[in-house]
Structures are given as structure tokens and as C-alpha cells.
Amino acid sequence: MKEFTITSKVEVYSSESELIQEERDLLQSARETADNAYAPYSGFRVGAVLRMDNGEILTGSNQENVAYPSGLCAERVALFHAGTVFPSAAATHLVIACQSVNFEVNRPITPCGACRQVIAEYESRWGKPIRILMAGAKGEIYAVNGIGGLLPLAFEANELKR
Ligand code: THU
């Protein structure tokens, strides 16, 4: 038996004041975007902001449904929107923030597994790593440079080839 170990480098910022101004602005935008979530079932509001390399900023918030699986996470709303309106642009940053109507979210949230897979698809389509920032309503902020930090051993298009 052989084995290998996978490690990820996650940057941890103690608060948004440690971020560079541009990232602080993107986080502020993600927080405002979370206000627009449609989350009557979970009360958990998520905002995702994409900074595109053409200078555009795109947003998405989670959109829930009474048939729960029919809803969609903020990250995928934003990414599918990007693929729709700017099919030739790539995102440099994905910034995620959240809030809850039930409690104070004092730690970062990280994207769900399905969103990680979708982020991986766009990253491979765009051919460059996306810097992903993850925040709660307050507290530390995590950052990774590329989805590999959150989704090691991802299933990729190569696996479909001989
Ligand atoms: N949610 C997101 O939008 N993004 C995440 O990264 C985690 C979870 C949403 C899905 C659902 O509407 C609510 O948060 C609770 O899971």
C-alpha cells in the first residue's frame, strides 16, 4: 500500500481591515448582495461576487424554493450568470459572504460540494485560478488561490478521455 497526503494553503485574515482595498470592496459588495437573497426556508442569506477580467462585477444570491432541491446557491447563480453574459471573460475573484436571520455567523462559510465542482469547471474553462474569498457576517476571512485548495483530486474533463 502506498499513500499520499494532500495539503491546501488557506490564507486567514483576522478581519476585513486586513484585506487590500479592492478585496474589501468586493467583500462589501458580497455582503450587500446577500441582502438580496431569497432564503425564506433557511433564513441563511449568501452573496457571491465575481470580479471579471474585463472589469465587470457580477453578483449572485441564493434563491430557494419550496421544493428544496430546486433552489440554487449564490455561487452558482453568479457563475452561470457570468457564463451567460460574458462568455469570453474570466473571473479573477469570487467573494462569498453570508448572514443568517437566526444567529450571527461569526466564521467564514465555504462553498458546498456542488458549487466547488462548478467553480472547478469554470476555472478549467478560463484556464487560470480564481482567488476565492470566504466570509461570514463577521470574524475571520479565508482565501485560497484556486479551487484546488477546496477541491483536491477534482473530476476534470481529462477523465473523459482515453
Ligand atoms: N448556500 C449558498 O448559497 N452558498 C453556500 O456556499 C452554502 C449554502 C445556500 C443554500 C441554501 O439556500 C442556504 O444557503 C442554506 O444551505
Coordinates of N, CA and C and ligand atoms in Angstrom, one line a residue:
M1 N 0.8 -1.2 0.0 CA 0.0 0.0 0.0 C 0.9 1.2 0.0
K2 N 0.5 2.2 -0.9 CA 1.2 3.5 -0.8 C 0.2 4.5 -0.4
E3 N 0.6 5.6 0.0 CA -0.3 6.7 0.3 C 0.3 8.0 0.0
F4 N -0.5 9.0 -0.2 CA 0.0 10.4 -0.3 C -0.9 11.3 0.5
T5 N -0.4 12.4 0.8 CA -1.1 13.4 1.7 C -1.4 14.6 0.8
I6 N -2.6 15.2 1.0 CA -2.9 16.4 0.2 C -3.0 17.5 1.2
T7 N -2.4 18.6 0.9 CA -2.5 19.8 1.7 C -3.0 21.0 0.9
S8 N -3.7 21.9 1.6 CA -4.2 23.1 1.0 C -3.6 24.3 1.8
K9 N -3.3 25.3 1.0 CA -2.9 26.6 1.7 C -4.1 27.5 1.8
V10 N -4.5 27.8 3.0 CA -5.6 28.7 3.2 C -5.1 30.0 3.9
E11 N -5.3 31.1 3.3 CA -4.9 32.4 4.0 C -6.0 32.7 5.0
V12 N -5.6 33.2 6.1 CA -6.7 33.6 7.1 C -6.4 35.0 7.5
Y13 N -7.4 35.8 7.3 CA -7.4 37.3 7.6 C -8.3 37.4 8.9
S14 N -7.7 38.2 9.8 CA -8.5 38.2 11.1 C -9.8 39.1 11.0
S15 N -9.8 40.0 10.0 CA -11.0 40.8 9.7 C -10.8 41.4 8.4
E16 N -11.8 42.1 7.9 CA -11.7 42.6 6.5 C -10.7 43.8 6.5
S17 N -10.4 44.4 7.6 CA -9.4 45.5 7.6 C -8.1 45.0 7.2
E18 N -7.8 43.7 7.2 CA -6.5 43.2 6.8 C -6.5 43.0 5.3
L19 N -7.6 43.1 4.6 CA -7.6 42.9 3.2 C -7.2 44.1 2.4
I20 N -6.7 43.9 1.2 CA -6.4 45.1 0.4 C -7.7 45.7 0.0
Q21 N -7.6 47.0 -0.4 CA -8.9 47.8 -0.6 C -9.8 47.2 -1.6
E22 N -9.2 46.7 -2.7 CA -10.1 46.1 -3.8 C -10.9 44.9 -3.2
E23 N -10.2 44.1 -2.5 CA -10.9 42.9 -1.9 C -11.9 43.3 -0.9
R24 N -11.6 44.3 -0.1 CA -12.5 44.8 0.9 C -13.8 45.3 0.2
D25 N -13.6 46.0 -0.9 CA -14.8 46.5 -1.7 C -15.6 45.3 -2.2
L26 N -14.9 44.3 -2.7 CA -15.7 43.1 -3.2 C -16.4 42.5 -2.1
L27 N -15.8 42.4 -0.9 CA -16.5 41.8 0.2 C -17.7 42.6 0.6
Q28 N -17.6 43.9 0.6 CA -18.7 44.8 0.9 C -19.9 44.5 -0.1
S29 N -19.5 44.3 -1.3 CA -20.5 44.1 -2.4 C -21.1 42.7 -2.1
A30 N -20.4 41.7 -1.7 CA -20.9 40.4 -1.4 C -21.9 40.5 -0.2
R31 N -21.6 41.3 0.7 CA -22.5 41.4 1.9 C -23.8 42.1 1.5
E32 N -23.7 43.1 0.6 CA -24.9 43.8 0.1 C -25.7 42.8 -0.7
T33 N -25.0 42.0 -1.5 CA -25.7 41.0 -2.4 C -26.5 40.0 -1.5
A34 N -25.9 39.6 -0.4 CA -26.6 38.7 0.5 C -27.9 39.2 1.0
D35 N -28.0 40.5 1.1 CA -29.3 41.2 1.5 C -30.4 40.8 0.5
N36 N -30.0 40.5 -0.8 CA -31.0 40.3 -1.8 C -31.4 38.8 -2.0
A37 N -30.8 38.0 -1.1 CA -31.1 36.5 -1.2 C -32.6 36.3 -1.1
Y38 N -33.0 35.2 -1.7 CA -34.4 34.7 -1.4 C -34.2 33.4 -0.6
A39 N -34.3 33.6 0.7 CA -34.0 32.4 1.6 C -35.0 32.3 2.7
P40 N -36.3 32.2 2.3 CA -37.4 32.1 3.3 C -37.4 30.8 4.1
Y41 N -36.7 29.8 3.6 CA -36.8 28.5 4.3 C -35.6 28.3 5.3
S42 N -34.4 28.7 4.9 CA -33.3 28.5 5.7 C -33.0 29.8 6.6
G43 N -33.4 30.9 6.1 CA -33.0 32.2 6.7 C -31.5 32.5 6.6
F44 N -30.8 31.7 5.7 CA -29.4 31.8 5.6 C -29.1 32.5 4.2
R45 N -28.6 33.7 4.3 CA -28.5 34.5 3.1 C -27.1 34.6 2.6
V46 N -26.8 34.3 1.4 CA -25.5 34.2 0.9 C -25.3 35.1 -0.3
G47 N -24.2 35.8 -0.4 CA -24.0 36.7 -1.6 C -22.6 36.3 -2.2
A48 N -22.6 36.2 -3.5 CA -21.4 35.9 -4.2 C -21.1 36.9 -5.2
V49 N -19.8 37.4 -5.3 CA -19.4 38.4 -6.2 C -18.3 37.9 -7.1
L50 N -18.4 38.1 -8.4 CA -17.3 37.7 -9.3 C -16.7 39.0 -9.9
R51 N -15.4 39.1 -9.8 CA -14.7 40.2 -10.5 C -14.2 39.6 -11.8
M52 N -14.7 40.1 -12.9 CA -14.3 39.6 -14.2 C -13.0 40.3 -14.7
D53 N -12.3 39.7 -15.6 CA -11.1 40.3 -16.1 C -11.4 41.4 -17.1
N54 N -12.6 41.6 -17.5 CA -13.0 42.7 -18.3 C -13.5 43.9 -17.5
G55 N -13.3 43.8 -16.2 CA -13.6 44.9 -15.3 C -15.0 44.9 -14.8
E56 N -15.8 44.0 -15.2 CA -17.2 43.9 -14.8 C -17.3 43.2 -13.4
I57 N -18.3 43.5 -12.7 CA -18.6 42.8 -11.4 C -19.9 42.2 -11.5
L58 N -20.0 40.9 -11.2 CA -21.3 40.2 -11.3 C -21.6 39.6 -10.0
T59 N -22.9 39.6 -9.7 CA -23.3 39.1 -8.3 C -24.3 38.0 -8.5
G60 N -24.5 37.2 -7.4 CA -25.5 36.2 -7.3 C -25.8 36.0 -5.8
S61 N -27.1 35.7 -5.5 CA -27.5 35.4 -4.2 C -28.3 34.1 -4.2
N62 N -28.4 33.4 -3.1 CA -29.1 32.1 -3.1 C -30.6 32.3 -3.3
Q63 N -31.1 31.4 -4.1 CA -32.5 31.5 -4.5 C -33.2 30.2 -4.1
E64 N -34.0 30.2 -3.0 CA -34.5 29.0 -2.5 C -35.9 28.7 -3.2
N65 N -36.4 27.5 -2.9 CA -37.6 27.0 -3.5 C -38.3 26.1 -2.5
V66 N -39.7 26.2 -2.5 CA -40.4 25.3 -1.6 C -40.1 23.8 -1.8
A67 N -39.8 23.5 -3.1 CA -39.2 22.2 -3.4 C -37.7 22.3 -3.2
Y68 N -37.2 22.0 -2.0 CA -35.9 22.5 -1.7 C -34.8 22.3 -2.7
P69 N -34.7 21.1 -3.3 CA -33.6 20.9 -4.3 C -33.7 21.8 -5.5
S70 N -34.8 22.4 -5.7 CA -34.9 23.3 -6.9 C -34.3 24.6 -6.7
G71 N -33.9 25.0 -5.5 CA -33.2 26.2 -5.2 C -31.8 26.1 -5.7
L72 N -31.1 27.3 -5.7 CA -29.7 27.3 -6.1 C -28.8 28.2 -5.2
C73 N -27.6 27.8 -5.0 CA -26.6 28.5 -4.2 C -26.2 29.8 -4.9
A74 N -25.8 30.8 -4.1 CA -25.3 32.1 -4.6 C -24.2 31.9 -5.6
E75 N -23.3 31.0 -5.3 CA -22.1 30.9 -6.2 C -22.5 30.5 -7.6
R76 N -23.4 29.5 -7.6 CA -23.8 29.0 -9.0 C -24.6 30.0 -9.7
V77 N -25.4 30.8 -9.0 CA -26.2 31.8 -9.6 C -25.2 32.8 -10.3
A78 N -24.2 33.2 -9.6 CA -23.2 34.2 -10.1 C -22.4 33.6 -11.3
L79 N -22.0 32.3 -11.1 CA -21.1 31.7 -12.2 C -21.9 31.5 -13.5
F80 N -23.2 31.0 -13.3 CA -24.0 30.8 -14.5 C -24.3 32.1 -15.2
H81 N -24.5 33.1 -14.4 CA -24.8 34.4 -14.9 C -23.5 34.9 -15.7
A82 N -22.3 34.7 -15.2 CA -21.1 35.1 -15.8 C -21.0 34.4 -17.2
G83 N -21.2 33.1 -17.2 CA -21.1 32.3 -18.4 C -22.1 32.7 -19.4
T84 N -23.2 33.3 -19.0 CA -24.3 33.8 -19.9 C -24.0 35.1 -20.5
V85 N -23.6 36.1 -19.6 CA -23.4 37.4 -20.2 C -22.0 37.8 -20.7
F86 N -21.0 37.1 -20.1 CA -19.7 37.3 -20.6 C -19.0 36.0 -20.9
P87 N -19.4 35.3 -22.0 CA -18.8 34.0 -22.3 C -17.3 34.0 -22.6
S88 N -16.8 35.2 -22.9 CA -15.4 35.3 -23.2 C -14.5 35.8 -22.1
A89 N -15.1 36.2 -21.0 CA -14.3 36.8 -19.9 C -14.1 35.7 -18.8
A90 N -13.1 36.0 -18.0 CA -12.8 35.0 -16.9 C -12.9 35.8 -15.6
A91 N -13.2 35.1 -14.6 CA -13.2 35.7 -13.2 C -11.9 35.6 -12.6
T92 N -11.4 36.7 -12.0 CA -10.2 36.7 -11.2 C -10.5 36.4 -9.8
H93 N -11.6 36.9 -9.3 CA -12.0 36.7 -7.9 C -13.5 36.2 -7.7
L94 N -13.7 35.4 -6.7 CA -15.0 35.0 -6.3 C -15.0 35.3 -4.8
V95 N -15.9 36.2 -4.4 CA -16.0 36.6 -3.0 C -17.4 36.2 -2.4
I96 N -17.4 35.5 -1.3 CA -18.6 34.9 -0.8 C -18.8 35.4 0.7
A97 N -20.0 35.9 1.0 CA -20.3 36.3 2.3 C -21.7 35.8 2.7
C98 N -22.0 35.8 4.0 CA -23.3 35.3 4.3 C -23.8 35.9 5.6
Q99 N -25.1 35.8 5.9 CA -25.7 36.2 7.1 C -26.8 35.3 7.4
S100 N -27.3 35.3 8.6 CA -28.4 34.4 9.0 C -29.4 35.3 9.8
V101 N -30.7 35.0 9.5 CA -31.7 35.8 10.3 C -31.8 35.1 11.7
N102 N -31.2 34.0 11.9 CA -31.4 33.2 13.2 C -30.2 33.4 14.1
F103 N -29.0 33.7 13.6 CA -27.8 33.8 14.5 C -26.8 34.6 13.8
E104 N -25.8 35.0 14.6 CA -24.7 35.8 14.0 C -23.6 34.8 13.4
V105 N -23.4 34.9 12.1 CA -22.4 34.0 11.5 C -21.0 34.6 11.7
N106 N -20.3 34.0 12.7 CA -19.0 34.6 13.1 C -17.8 33.8 12.6
R107 N -18.0 33.0 11.5 CA -16.9 32.3 10.9 C -17.2 32.2 9.4
P108 N -16.2 32.0 8.6 CA -16.4 32.0 7.1 C -17.2 30.8 6.7
I109 N -18.0 31.0 5.7 CA -18.6 29.8 5.0 C -17.8 29.4 3.8
T110 N -17.8 28.2 3.5 CA -17.1 27.7 2.3 C -18.1 27.1 1.4
P111 N -17.9 27.1 0.1 CA -18.9 26.6 -0.9 C -19.2 25.2 -0.7
C112 N -20.4 24.8 -1.0 CA -20.9 23.4 -0.9 C -20.2 22.6 -2.0
G113 N -20.3 21.3 -1.9 CA -19.6 20.4 -2.9 C -20.0 20.7 -4.3
A114 N -21.3 20.8 -4.6 CA -21.7 21.0 -5.9 C -21.2 22.3 -6.5
C115 N -21.1 23.4 -5.7 CA -20.6 24.6 -6.1 C -19.1 24.5 -6.4
R116 N -18.4 23.7 -5.6 CA -16.9 23.5 -5.8 C -16.7 22.9 -7.2
Q117 N -17.5 21.9 -7.5 CA -17.4 21.3 -8.8 C -17.6 22.3 -10.0
V118 N -18.6 23.1 -9.8 CA -18.9 24.1 -10.8 C -17.8 25.2 -10.9
I119 N -17.3 25.6 -9.8 CA -16.2 26.5 -9.8 C -15.0 25.9 -10.5
A120 N -14.8 24.6 -10.3 CA -13.7 23.9 -11.0 C -13.9 23.9 -12.5
E121 N -15.1 23.7 -12.9 CA -15.4 23.7 -14.3 C -15.0 25.1 -15.0
Y122 N -15.5 26.2 -14.3 CA -15.2 27.5 -14.9 C -13.7 27.8 -14.8
E123 N -13.1 27.4 -13.8 CA -11.6 27.6 -13.7 C -10.9 26.9 -14.8
S124 N -11.3 25.7 -15.1 CA -10.6 25.0 -16.2 C -11.0 25.6 -17.5
R125 N -12.2 26.0 -17.7 CA -12.7 26.7 -18.9 C -11.9 28.0 -19.1
W126 N -11.7 28.7 -18.0 CA -11.0 30.0 -18.1 C -9.5 29.9 -18.1
G127 N -9.0 28.8 -17.7 CA -7.6 28.5 -17.7 C -6.7 29.2 -16.7
K128 N -7.3 29.8 -15.7 CA -6.5 30.4 -14.6 C -7.2 30.3 -13.3
P129 N -6.4 30.3 -12.2 CA -7.0 30.1 -10.9 C -7.9 31.3 -10.5
I130 N -8.9 31.0 -9.8 CA -9.8 32.0 -9.3 C -9.4 32.2 -7.8
R131 N -9.2 33.4 -7.4 CA -8.9 33.7 -6.0 C -10.3 33.7 -5.3
I132 N -10.4 32.9 -4.3 CA -11.8 32.7 -3.6 C -11.6 33.2 -2.2
L133 N -12.5 34.2 -1.9 CA -12.5 34.8 -0.5 C -13.8 34.3 0.1
M134 N -13.7 33.9 1.4 CA -14.9 33.4 2.1 C -15.1 34.0 3.4
A135 N -16.3 34.6 3.7 CA -16.5 35.3 4.9 C -17.8 34.9 5.5
G136 N -18.0 35.1 6.8 CA -19.3 35.1 7.5 C -19.8 36.5 7.6
A137 N -20.6 36.8 8.6 CA -21.1 38.1 8.8 C -20.1 39.0 9.5
K138 N -19.2 38.3 10.3 CA -18.1 38.9 10.9 C -17.0 37.8 11.2
G139 N -15.9 38.2 11.7 CA -14.9 37.3 12.0 C -13.9 37.1 10.9
E140 N -13.2 35.9 11.0 CA -12.1 35.7 10.0 C -12.6 35.5 8.6
I141 N -11.7 35.8 7.7 CA -11.9 35.6 6.3 C -10.9 34.7 5.7
Y142 N -11.3 33.7 5.0 CA -10.4 32.7 4.4 C -10.2 33.1 2.9
A143 N -9.0 32.8 2.4 CA -8.8 32.9 1.0 C -8.0 31.8 0.4
V144 N -8.3 31.3 -0.8 CA -7.5 30.3 -1.5 C -7.3 30.8 -2.9
N145 N -6.1 30.5 -3.4 CA -5.8 30.9 -4.8 C -6.0 29.7 -5.7
G146 N -7.3 29.5 -6.1 CA -7.6 28.4 -7.0 C -8.5 27.4 -6.2
I147 N -9.4 26.8 -7.0 CA -10.3 25.8 -6.4 C -9.6 24.6 -5.9
G148 N -8.4 24.3 -6.4 CA -7.6 23.1 -5.9 C -7.5 23.2 -4.4
G149 N -7.5 24.3 -3.8 CA -7.4 24.5 -2.3 C -8.6 23.9 -1.6
L150 N -9.8 23.9 -2.3 CA -11.0 23.4 -1.7 C -11.5 22.1 -2.3
L151 N -11.0 21.8 -3.5 CA -11.5 20.5 -4.1 C -10.3 19.8 -4.8
P152 N -9.5 19.1 -3.9 CA -8.4 18.4 -4.4 C -8.9 17.1 -5.2
L153 N -8.1 16.6 -6.1 CA -8.4 15.4 -6.8 C -9.8 15.6 -7.6
A154 N -10.0 16.8 -8.1 CA -11.3 17.1 -8.8 C -11.5 16.2 -10.0
F155 N -12.7 15.8 -10.3 CA -13.1 15.2 -11.5 C -13.0 16.2 -12.6
E156 N -12.1 16.0 -13.6 CA -12.0 17.0 -14.7 C -12.2 16.4 -16.0
A157 N -12.2 17.3 -17.0 CA -12.5 16.9 -18.4 C -11.6 15.8 -18.9
N158 N -10.3 15.8 -18.5 CA -9.3 14.8 -18.9 C -9.8 13.4 -18.6
E159 N -10.6 13.2 -17.5 CA -11.0 11.8 -17.2 C -11.9 11.2 -18.2
L160 N -12.5 12.1 -19.1 CA -13.4 11.6 -20.1 C -12.7 11.1 -21.3
K161 N -11.3 11.4 -21.3 CA -10.5 11.0 -22.5 C -9.8 9.7 -22.2
R162 N -9.5 9.0 -23.3 CA -8.8 7.8 -23.2 C -7.4 8.0 -22.6
Ligands
THU1 N1 -25.8 28.3 0.3 C1 -25.2 29.1 -0.6 O1 -25.9 29.8 -1.4 N2 -23.9 29.0 -0.7 C2 -23.1 28.3 0.1 O2 -21.8 28.3 0.0 C3 -23.7 27.5 1.2 C4 -25.1 27.4 1.2 C5 -27.3 28.4 0.5 C6 -28.1 27.3 0.0 C7 -29.3 27.4 0.8 O3 -30.2 28.4 0.2 C8 -28.9 28.1 2.1 O4 -27.6 28.6 1.8 C9 -28.7 27.1 3.3 O5 -28.0 26.0 2.9

